[in-house]
CSV table of C-alpha atoms and ligand atoms in Angstrom, one decimal:
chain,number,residue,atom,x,y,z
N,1,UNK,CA,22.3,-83.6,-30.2
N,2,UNK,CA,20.7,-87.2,-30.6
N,3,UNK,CA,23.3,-89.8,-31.5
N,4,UNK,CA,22.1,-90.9,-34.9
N,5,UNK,CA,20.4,-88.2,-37.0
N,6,UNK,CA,18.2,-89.1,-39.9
N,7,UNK,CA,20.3,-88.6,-42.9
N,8,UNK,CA,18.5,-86.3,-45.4
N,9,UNK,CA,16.8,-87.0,-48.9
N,10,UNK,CA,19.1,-85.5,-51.3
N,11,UNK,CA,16.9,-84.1,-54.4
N,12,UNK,CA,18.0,-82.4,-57.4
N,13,UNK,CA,16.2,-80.8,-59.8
N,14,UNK,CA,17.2,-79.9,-63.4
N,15,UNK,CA,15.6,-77.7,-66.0
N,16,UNK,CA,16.8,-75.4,-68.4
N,17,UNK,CA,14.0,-73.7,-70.1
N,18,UNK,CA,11.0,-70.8,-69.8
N,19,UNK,CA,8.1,-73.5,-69.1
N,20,UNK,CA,10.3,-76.0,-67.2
N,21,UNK,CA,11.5,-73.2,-64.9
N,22,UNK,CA,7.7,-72.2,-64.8
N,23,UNK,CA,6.2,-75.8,-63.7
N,24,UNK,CA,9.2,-77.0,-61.2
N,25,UNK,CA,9.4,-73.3,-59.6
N,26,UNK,CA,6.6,-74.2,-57.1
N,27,UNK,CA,8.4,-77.3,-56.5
N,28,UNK,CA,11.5,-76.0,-55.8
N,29,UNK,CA,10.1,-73.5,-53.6
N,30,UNK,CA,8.1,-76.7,-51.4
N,31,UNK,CA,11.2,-78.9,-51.3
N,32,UNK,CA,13.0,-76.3,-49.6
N,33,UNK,CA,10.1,-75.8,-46.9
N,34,UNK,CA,10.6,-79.7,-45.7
N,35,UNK,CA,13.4,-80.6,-43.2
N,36,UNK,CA,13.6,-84.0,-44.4
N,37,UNK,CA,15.0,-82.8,-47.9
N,38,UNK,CA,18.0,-81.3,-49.2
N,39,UNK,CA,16.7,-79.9,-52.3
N,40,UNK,CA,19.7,-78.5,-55.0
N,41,UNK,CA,19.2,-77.0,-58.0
N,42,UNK,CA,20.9,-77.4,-61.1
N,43,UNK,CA,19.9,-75.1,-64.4
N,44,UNK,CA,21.1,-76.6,-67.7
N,45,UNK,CA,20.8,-72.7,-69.2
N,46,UNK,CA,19.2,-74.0,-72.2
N,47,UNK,CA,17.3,-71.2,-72.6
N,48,UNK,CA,19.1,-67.8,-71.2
N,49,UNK,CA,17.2,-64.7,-71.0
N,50,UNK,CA,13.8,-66.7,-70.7
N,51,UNK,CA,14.9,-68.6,-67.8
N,52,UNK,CA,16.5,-66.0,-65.8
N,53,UNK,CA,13.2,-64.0,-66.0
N,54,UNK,CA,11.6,-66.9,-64.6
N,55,UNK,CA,14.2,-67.3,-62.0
N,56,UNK,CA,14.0,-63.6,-61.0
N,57,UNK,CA,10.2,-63.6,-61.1
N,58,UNK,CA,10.1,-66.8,-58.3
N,59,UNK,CA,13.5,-66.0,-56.4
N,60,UNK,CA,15.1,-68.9,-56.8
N,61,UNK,CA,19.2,-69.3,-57.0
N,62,UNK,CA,20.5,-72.5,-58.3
N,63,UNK,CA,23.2,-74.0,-57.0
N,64,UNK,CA,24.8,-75.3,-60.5
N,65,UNK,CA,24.0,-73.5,-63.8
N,66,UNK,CA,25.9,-75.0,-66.7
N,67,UNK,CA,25.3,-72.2,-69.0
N,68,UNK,CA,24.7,-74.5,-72.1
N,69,UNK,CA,22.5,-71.8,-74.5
N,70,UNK,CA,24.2,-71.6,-78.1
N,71,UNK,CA,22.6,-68.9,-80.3
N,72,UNK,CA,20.6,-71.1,-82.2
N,73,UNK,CA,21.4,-74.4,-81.2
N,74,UNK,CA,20.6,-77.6,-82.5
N,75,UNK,CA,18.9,-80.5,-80.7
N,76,UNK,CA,22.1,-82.6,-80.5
N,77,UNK,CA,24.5,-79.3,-79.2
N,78,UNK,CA,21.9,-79.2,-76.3
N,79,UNK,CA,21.6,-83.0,-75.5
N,80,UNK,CA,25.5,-83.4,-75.8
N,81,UNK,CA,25.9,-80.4,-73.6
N,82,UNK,CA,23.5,-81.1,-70.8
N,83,UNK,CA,25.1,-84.5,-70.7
N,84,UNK,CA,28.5,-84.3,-70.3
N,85,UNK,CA,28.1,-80.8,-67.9
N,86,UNK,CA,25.6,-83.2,-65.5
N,87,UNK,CA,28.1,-85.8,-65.1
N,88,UNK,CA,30.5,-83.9,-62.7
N,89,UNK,CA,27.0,-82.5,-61.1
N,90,UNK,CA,25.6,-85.7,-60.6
N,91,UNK,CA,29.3,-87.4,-59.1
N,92,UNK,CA,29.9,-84.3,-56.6
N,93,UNK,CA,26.2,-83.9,-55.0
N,94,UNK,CA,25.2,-88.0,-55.6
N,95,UNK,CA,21.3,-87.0,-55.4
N,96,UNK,CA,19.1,-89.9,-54.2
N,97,UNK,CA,16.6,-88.2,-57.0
N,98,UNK,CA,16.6,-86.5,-59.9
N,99,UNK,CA,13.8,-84.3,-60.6
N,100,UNK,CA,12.8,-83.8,-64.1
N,101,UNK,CA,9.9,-82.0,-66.0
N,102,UNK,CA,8.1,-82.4,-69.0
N,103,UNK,CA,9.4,-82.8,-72.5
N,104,UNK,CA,12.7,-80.7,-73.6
N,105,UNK,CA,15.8,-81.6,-74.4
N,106,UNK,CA,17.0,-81.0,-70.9
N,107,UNK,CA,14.4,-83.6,-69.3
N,108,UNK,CA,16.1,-86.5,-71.5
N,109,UNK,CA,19.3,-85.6,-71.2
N,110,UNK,CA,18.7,-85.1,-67.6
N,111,UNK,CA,17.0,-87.9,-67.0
N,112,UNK,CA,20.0,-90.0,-69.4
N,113,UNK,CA,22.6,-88.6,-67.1
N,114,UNK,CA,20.9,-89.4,-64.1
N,115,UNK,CA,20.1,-92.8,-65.3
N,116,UNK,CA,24.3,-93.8,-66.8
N,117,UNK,CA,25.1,-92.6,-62.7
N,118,UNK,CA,22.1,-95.3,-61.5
N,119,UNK,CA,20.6,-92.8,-59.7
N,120,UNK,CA,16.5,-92.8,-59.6
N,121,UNK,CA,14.6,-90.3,-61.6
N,122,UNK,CA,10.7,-89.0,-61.0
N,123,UNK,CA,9.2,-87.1,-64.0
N,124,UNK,CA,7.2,-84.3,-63.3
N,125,UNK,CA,4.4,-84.2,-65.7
N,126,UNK,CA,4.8,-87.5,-66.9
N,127,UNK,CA,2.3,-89.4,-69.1
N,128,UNK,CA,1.1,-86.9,-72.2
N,129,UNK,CA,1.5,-88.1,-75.8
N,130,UNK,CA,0.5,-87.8,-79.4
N,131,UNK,CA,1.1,-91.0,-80.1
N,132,UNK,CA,3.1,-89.4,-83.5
N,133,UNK,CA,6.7,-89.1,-83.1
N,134,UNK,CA,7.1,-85.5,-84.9
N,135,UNK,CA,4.1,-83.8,-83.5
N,136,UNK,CA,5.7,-82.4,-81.4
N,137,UNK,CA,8.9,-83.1,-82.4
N,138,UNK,CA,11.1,-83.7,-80.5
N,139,UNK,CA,8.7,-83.7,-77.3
N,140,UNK,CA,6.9,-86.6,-77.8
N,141,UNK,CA,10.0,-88.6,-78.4
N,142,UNK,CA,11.8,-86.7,-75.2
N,143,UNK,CA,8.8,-88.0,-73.0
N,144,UNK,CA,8.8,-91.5,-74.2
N,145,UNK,CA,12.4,-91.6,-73.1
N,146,UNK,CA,11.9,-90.1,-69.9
N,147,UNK,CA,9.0,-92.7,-69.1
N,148,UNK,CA,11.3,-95.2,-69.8
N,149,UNK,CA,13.8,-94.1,-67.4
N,150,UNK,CA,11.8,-92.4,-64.5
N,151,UNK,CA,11.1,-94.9,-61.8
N,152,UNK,CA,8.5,-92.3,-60.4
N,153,UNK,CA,5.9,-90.9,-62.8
N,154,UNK,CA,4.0,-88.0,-61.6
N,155,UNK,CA,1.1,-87.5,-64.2
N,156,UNK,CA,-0.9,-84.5,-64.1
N,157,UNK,CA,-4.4,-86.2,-65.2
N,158,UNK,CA,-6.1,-89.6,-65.2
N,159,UNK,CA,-5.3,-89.8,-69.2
N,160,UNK,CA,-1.7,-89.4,-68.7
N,161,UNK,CA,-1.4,-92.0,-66.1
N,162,UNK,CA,-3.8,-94.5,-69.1
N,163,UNK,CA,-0.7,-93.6,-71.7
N,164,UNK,CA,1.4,-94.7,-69.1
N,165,UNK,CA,-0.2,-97.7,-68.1
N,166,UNK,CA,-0.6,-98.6,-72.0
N,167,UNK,CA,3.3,-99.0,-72.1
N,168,UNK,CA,4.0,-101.1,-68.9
N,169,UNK,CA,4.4,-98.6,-66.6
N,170,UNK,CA,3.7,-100.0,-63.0
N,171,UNK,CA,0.5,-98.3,-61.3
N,172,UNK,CA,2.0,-98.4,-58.2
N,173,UNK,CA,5.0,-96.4,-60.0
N,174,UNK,CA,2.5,-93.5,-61.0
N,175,UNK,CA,0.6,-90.8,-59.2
N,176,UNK,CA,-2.2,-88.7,-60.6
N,177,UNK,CA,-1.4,-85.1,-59.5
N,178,UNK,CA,-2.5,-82.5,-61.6
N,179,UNK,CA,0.2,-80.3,-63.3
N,180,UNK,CA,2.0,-77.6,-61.1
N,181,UNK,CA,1.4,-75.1,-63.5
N,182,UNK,CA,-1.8,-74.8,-61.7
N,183,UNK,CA,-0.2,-74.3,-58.4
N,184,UNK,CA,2.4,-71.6,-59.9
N,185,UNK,CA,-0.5,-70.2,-62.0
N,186,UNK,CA,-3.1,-69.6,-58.7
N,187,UNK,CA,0.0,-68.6,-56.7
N,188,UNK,CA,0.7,-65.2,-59.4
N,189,UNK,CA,-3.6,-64.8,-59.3
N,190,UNK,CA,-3.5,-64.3,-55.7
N,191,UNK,CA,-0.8,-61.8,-56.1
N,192,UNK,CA,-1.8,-60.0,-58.5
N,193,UNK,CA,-5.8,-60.4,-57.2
N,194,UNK,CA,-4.3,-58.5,-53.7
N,195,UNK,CA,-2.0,-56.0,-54.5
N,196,UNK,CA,-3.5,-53.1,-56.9
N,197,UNK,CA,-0.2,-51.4,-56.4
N,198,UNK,CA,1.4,-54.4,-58.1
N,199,UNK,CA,-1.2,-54.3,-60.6
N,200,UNK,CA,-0.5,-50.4,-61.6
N,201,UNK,CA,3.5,-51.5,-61.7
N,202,UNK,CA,2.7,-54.6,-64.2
N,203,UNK,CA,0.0,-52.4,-66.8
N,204,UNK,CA,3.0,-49.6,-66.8
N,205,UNK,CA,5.1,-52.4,-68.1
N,206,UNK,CA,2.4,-53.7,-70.8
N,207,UNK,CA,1.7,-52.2,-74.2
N,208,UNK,CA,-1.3,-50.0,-73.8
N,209,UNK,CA,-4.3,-51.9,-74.0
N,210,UNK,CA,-7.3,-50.2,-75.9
N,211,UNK,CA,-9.9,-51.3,-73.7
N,212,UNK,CA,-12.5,-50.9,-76.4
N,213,UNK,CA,-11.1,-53.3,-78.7
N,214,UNK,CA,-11.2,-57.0,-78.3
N,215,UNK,CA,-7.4,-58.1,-77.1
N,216,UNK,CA,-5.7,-61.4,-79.4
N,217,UNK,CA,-3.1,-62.0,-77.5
N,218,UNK,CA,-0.6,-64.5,-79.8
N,219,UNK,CA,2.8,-66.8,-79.1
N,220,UNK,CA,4.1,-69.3,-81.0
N,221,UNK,CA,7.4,-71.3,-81.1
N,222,UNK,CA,7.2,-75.3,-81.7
N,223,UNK,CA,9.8,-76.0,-84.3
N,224,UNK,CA,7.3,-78.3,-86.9
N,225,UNK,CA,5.5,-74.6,-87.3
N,226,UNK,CA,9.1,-73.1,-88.1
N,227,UNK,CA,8.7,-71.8,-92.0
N,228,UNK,CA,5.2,-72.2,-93.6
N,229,UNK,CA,3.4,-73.2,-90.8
N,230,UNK,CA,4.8,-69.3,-89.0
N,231,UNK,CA,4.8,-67.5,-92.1
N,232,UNK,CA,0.6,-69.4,-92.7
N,233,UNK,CA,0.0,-67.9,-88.4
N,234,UNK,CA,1.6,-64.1,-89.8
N,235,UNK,CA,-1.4,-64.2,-92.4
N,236,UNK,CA,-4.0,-64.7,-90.5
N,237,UNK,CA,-3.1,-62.2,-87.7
N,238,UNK,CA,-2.5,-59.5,-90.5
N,239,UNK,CA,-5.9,-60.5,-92.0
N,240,UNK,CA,-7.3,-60.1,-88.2
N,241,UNK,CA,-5.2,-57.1,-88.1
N,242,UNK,CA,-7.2,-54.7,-90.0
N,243,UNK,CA,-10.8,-55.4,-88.1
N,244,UNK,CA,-11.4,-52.3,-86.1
N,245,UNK,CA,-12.8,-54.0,-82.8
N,246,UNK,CA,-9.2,-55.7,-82.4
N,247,UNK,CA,-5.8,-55.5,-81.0
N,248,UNK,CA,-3.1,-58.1,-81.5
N,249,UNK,CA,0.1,-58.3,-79.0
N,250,UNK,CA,2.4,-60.8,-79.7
N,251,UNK,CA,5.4,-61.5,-76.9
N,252,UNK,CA,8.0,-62.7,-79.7
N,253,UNK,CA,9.9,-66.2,-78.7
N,254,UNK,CA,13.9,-64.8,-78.7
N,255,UNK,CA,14.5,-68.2,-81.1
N,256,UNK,CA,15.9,-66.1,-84.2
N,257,UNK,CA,13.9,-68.6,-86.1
N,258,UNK,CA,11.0,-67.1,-84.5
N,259,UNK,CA,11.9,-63.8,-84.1
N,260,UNK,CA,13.2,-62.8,-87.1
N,261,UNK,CA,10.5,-64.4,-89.5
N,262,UNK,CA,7.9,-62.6,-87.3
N,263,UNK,CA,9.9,-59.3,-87.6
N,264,UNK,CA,10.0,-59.3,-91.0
N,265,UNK,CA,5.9,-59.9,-91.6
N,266,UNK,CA,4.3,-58.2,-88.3
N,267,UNK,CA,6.4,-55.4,-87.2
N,268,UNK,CA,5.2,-52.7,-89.7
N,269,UNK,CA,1.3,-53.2,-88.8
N,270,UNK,CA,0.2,-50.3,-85.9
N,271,UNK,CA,-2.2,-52.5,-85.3
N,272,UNK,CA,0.2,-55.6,-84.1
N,273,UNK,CA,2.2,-54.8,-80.6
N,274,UNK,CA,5.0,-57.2,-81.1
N,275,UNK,CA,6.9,-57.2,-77.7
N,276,UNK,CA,10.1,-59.1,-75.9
N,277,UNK,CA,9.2,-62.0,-73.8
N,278,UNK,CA,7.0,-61.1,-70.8
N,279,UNK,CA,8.1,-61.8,-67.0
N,280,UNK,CA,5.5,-64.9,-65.8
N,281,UNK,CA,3.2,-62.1,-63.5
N,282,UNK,CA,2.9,-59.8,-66.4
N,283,UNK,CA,2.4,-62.7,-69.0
N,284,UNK,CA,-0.4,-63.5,-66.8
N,285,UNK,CA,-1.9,-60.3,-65.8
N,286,UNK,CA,-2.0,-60.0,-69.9
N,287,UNK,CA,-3.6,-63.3,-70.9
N,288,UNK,CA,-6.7,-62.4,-68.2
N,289,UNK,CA,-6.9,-59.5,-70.5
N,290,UNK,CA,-7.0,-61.0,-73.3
N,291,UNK,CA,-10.2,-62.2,-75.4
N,292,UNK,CA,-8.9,-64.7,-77.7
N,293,UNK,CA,-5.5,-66.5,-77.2
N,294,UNK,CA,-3.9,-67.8,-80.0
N,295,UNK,CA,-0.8,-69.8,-79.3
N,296,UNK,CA,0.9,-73.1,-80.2
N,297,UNK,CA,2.4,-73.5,-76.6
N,298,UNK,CA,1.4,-76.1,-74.4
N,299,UNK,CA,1.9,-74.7,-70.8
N,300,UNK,CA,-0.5,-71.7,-72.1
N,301,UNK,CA,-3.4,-74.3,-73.3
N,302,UNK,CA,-2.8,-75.7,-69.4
N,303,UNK,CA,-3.2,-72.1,-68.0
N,304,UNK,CA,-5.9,-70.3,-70.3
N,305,UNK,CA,-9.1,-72.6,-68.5
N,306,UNK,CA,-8.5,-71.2,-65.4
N,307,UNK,CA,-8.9,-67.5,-66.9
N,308,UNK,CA,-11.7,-68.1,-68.6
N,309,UNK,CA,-10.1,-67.2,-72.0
N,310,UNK,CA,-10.6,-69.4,-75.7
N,311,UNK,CA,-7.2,-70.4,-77.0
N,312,UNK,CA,-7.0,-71.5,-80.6
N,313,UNK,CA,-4.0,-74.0,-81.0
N,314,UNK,CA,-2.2,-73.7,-84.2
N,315,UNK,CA,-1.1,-77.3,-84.2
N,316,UNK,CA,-2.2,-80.3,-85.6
N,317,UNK,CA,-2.6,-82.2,-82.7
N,318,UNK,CA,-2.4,-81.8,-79.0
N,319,UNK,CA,-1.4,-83.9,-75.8
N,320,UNK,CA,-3.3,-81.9,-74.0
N,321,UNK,CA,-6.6,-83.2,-74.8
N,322,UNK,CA,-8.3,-82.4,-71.4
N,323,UNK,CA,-9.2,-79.0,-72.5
N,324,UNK,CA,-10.0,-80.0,-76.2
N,325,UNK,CA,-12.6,-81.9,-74.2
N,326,UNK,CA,-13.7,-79.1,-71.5
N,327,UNK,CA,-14.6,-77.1,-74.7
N,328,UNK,CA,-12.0,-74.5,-74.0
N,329,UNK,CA,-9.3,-74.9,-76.3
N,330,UNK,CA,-9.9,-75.6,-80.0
N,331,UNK,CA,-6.9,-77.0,-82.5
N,332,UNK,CA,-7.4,-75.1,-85.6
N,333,UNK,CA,-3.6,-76.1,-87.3
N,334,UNK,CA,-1.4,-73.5,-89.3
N,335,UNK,CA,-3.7,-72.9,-91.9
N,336,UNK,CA,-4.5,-69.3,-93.0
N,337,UNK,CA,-7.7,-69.2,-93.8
N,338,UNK,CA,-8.6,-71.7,-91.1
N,339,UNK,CA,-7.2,-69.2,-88.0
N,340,UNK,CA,-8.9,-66.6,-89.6
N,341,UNK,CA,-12.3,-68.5,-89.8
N,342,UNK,CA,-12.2,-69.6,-86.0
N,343,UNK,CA,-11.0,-66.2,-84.6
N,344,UNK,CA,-13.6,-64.5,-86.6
N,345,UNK,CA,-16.6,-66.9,-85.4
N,346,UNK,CA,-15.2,-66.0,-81.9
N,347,UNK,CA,-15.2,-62.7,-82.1
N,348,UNK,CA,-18.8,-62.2,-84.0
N,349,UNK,CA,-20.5,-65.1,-82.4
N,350,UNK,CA,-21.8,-64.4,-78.3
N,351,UNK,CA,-22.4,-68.3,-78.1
N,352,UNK,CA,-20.3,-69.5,-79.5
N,353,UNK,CA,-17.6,-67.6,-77.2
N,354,UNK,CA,-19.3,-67.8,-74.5
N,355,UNK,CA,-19.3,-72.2,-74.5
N,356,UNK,CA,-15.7,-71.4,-75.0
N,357,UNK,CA,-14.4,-69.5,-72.0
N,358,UNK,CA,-16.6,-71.4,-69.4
N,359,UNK,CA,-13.7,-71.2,-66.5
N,360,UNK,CA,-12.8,-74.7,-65.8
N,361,UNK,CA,-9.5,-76.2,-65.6
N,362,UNK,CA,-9.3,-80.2,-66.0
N,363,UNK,CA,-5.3,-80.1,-65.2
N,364,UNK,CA,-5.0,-79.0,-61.2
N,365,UNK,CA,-6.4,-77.3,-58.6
N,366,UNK,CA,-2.9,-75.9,-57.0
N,367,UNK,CA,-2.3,-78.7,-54.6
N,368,UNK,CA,-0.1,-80.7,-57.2
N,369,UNK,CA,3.7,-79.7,-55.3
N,370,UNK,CA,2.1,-81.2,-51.8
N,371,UNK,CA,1.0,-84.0,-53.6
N,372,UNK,CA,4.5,-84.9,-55.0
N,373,UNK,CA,6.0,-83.8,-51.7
N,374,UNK,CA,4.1,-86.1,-49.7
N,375,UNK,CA,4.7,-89.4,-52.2
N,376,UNK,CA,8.2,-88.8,-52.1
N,377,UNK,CA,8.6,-88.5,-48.7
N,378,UNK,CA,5.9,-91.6,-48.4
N,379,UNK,CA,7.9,-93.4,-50.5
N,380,UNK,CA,11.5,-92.9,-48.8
N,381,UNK,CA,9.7,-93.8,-45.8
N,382,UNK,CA,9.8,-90.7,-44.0
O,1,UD1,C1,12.5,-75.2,-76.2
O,1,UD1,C2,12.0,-76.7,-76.0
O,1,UD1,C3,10.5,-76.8,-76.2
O,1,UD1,C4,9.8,-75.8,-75.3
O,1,UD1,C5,10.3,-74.4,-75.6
O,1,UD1,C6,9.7,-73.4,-74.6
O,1,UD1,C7,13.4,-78.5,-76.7
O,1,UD1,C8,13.8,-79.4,-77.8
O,1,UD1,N1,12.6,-77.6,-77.0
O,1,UD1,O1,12.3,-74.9,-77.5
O,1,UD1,O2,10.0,-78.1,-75.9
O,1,UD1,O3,8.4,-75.8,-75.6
O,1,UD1,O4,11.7,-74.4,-75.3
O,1,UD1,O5,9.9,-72.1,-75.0
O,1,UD1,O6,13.9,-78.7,-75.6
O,1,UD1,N2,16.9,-68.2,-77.2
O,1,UD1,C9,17.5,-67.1,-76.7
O,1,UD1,N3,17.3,-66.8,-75.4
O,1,UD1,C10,16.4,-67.6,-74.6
O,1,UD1,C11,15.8,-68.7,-75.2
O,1,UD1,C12,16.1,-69.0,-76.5
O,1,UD1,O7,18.2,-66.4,-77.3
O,1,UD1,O8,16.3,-67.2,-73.4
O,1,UD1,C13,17.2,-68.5,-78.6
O,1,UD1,C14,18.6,-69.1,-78.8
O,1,UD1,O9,19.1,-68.7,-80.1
O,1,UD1,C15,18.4,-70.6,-78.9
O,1,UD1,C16,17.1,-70.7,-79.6
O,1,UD1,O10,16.3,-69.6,-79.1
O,1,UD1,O11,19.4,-71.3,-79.5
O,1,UD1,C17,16.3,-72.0,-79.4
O,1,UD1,O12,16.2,-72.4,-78.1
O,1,UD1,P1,15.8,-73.9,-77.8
O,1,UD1,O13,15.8,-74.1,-76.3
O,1,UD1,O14,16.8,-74.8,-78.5
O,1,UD1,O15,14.4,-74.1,-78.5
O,1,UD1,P2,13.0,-73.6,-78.1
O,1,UD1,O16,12.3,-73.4,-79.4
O,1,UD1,O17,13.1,-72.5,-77.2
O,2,UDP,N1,4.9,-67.2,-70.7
O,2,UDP,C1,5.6,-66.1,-70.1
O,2,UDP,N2,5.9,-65.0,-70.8
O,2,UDP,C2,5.6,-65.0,-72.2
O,2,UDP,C3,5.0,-66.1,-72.8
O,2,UDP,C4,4.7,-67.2,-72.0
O,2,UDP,O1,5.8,-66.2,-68.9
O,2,UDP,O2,6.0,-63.9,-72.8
O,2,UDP,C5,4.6,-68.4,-69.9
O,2,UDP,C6,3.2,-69.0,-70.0
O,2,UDP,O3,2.4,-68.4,-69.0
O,2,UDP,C7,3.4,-70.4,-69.8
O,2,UDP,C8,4.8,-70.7,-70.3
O,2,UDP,O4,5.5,-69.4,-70.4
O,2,UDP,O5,3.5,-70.8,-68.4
O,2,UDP,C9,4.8,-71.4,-71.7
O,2,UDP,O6,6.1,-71.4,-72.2
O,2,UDP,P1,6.4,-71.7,-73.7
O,2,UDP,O7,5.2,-71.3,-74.5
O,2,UDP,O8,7.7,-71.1,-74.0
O,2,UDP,O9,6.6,-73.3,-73.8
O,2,UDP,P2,5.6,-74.5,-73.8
O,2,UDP,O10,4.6,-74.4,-72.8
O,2,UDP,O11,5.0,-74.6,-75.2
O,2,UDP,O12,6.5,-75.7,-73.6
């Protein structure tokens, strides 16, 4: 046993929700492959069922959960929550880092915890804005704050790292690495691509899929679309509903603001497969199905490129405007005629789909978590 032995980098990462849990799994899963780290993991639980699917589907077992989800919780019972249950957290393990991702109401609180304990924070996915405060609201706001705070910025594209730069961030502070989306999203490919067995257990779990019909695969959940802008989406997919060449499935967000207006205006249609929230492989396996996505989430905008399948974003405006330019992705807002219009020109028009789904991701290309590894560990001095 050597007399002095090099004292560990103590990182831990927090996230609470579906596409947090998504994005830092790969992380989580690296951190714990280097001997130089001590990598714990604390889940804030703001979303339940949807992050324990995500925790099943990439084994991981955090160390802390503080169990924070509220049926229908408001932004402040969240922040408030994930505050004051980080404190203890943060006092017992005394992290050198805090990991946090993206734009929820985890990340700032997080990253506000971490930052009342003086304790360094690096922001996964750091960088994308609208440049309006409500759209989307409260993401863009939740990322300013976390920029402010991080004193590592991990941006996932060379625009990101410009927005960043455009508010005083350092450039010796920030480091272009794609998204880990990327790396989680080639990492279920090459599962599913080698294991038909796997492949036969996932379709058994998935609504049928009428292979002669052209598959619109649909999620929504930001909270500006809550009310008109949902009811506007419902519309347009019953209008789509009734072509005969289609089939709509629809994995329903459990947000009863979601759920039960969606209920209400989809479930009677044969024609419409709404369905719980999907486990990440068989989310996956369904979206390379599928011929047209139609979605205002931004993790699936990040995603779809790589598949090769046309997503039409039912929001105003996007921080994600890599793909906007790549020609994969479209913004076509919450109006129903509008959705309707664009889906139909997809499905009618050979050309104009196939400029569309030209496979070609701008946001990664799966070496993201080594990248943030190595920068850390660079950085420490290791
Ligand atoms: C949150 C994030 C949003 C992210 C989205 C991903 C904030 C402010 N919003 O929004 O940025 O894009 O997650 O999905 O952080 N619920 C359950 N079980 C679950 C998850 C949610 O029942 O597993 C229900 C609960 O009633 C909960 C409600 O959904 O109160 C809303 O969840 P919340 O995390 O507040 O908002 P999201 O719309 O999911
Ligand atoms: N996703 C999933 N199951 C589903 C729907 C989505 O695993 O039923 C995945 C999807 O592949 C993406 C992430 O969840 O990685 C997106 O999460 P969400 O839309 O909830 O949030 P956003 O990306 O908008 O923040």
């Amino acid at each position: 046993m050597p007399l002095t032995q090099t004292k560990k980098i103590k990182i831990l990462s927090v996230f609470g929700t579906r596409p947090e849990a998504i994005k830092m799994a790969p992380l989580v899963i690296g951190l714990k492959g280097h001997e130089e780290i001590e990598s714990i993991l604390c889940v804030s639980g703001q979303h339940r069922e949807m992050l324990d699917q995500v925790l099943q589907a990439f084994d991981l077992e955090p160390d802390f959960d503080l169990d924070i989800m509220q049926p229908g919780q408001s932004l402040s019972d969240i922040t408030s929550r994930v505050l004051l249950g980080l404190k203890p957290v943060l006092e017992q393990v005394k992290p050198d880092w805090v990991f946090v991702h993206g734009d929820t109401a985890t990340t700032v609180a997080a990253s506000l915890a971490a930052y009342y304990e003086r304790i360094p924070v690096a922001h996964i996915e750091a960088g994308l804005r609208t440049h309006n405060i409500y759209a989307p609201w409260p993401e863009e706001v939740n990322r300013r704050i976390a920029s402010l705070i991080a004193s590592c910025h991990f941006s996932p594209t060379e625009k990101a790292k410009a927005n960043l730069m455009t508010e005083g961030v350092l450039e010796n502070n920030i480091l272009v690495t794609g998204n880990t989306v990327i790396d989680a999203l080639l990492a279920a490919i090459k599962k599913l691509d080698t294991s038909k067995v796997l492949q036969t257990e996932i379709d058994n779990q998935l609504p049928i899929i009428d292979t002669s019909k052209k598959l619109i695969l649909v999620t929504g959940h930001r909270r500006e679309n809550f009310g008109q802008g949902l009811e506007n989406i419902c519309k347009a997919l019953l209008h789509l509903s009734t072509r005969d060449d289609v089939q709509i499935i629809y994995p329903v967000h459990l947000n009863p603001k979601v759920k039960n207006l969606v209920t209400a205006r989809l479930s009677s249609r044969e024609n419409i497969h709404l369905i719980d929230p999907l486990s990440y492989l068989p989310f996956i396996r369904l979206m390379s199905k599928a011929y047209i996505i139609i979605t205002d989430s931004g993790g699936i905008q990040e995603e779809a490129p790589t598949l090769g399948v046309p997503v039409l974003v039912t929001r105003g405006t996007t921080e994600r405007p890599e793909a906007l330019d790549a020609g994969t992705v479209k913004l076509v807002g919450t109006d129903t005629a509008e959705i309707t219009r664009q889906s139909e020109h997809l499905l009618e028009s050979k050309s104009a789909y196939a400029k569309m789904s030209k496979a070609n991701n701008p946001y990664g290309d799966g070496k993201t978590v080594m990248r943030i590894i190595s920068h850390i560990l660079r950085r420490e001095g290791v």
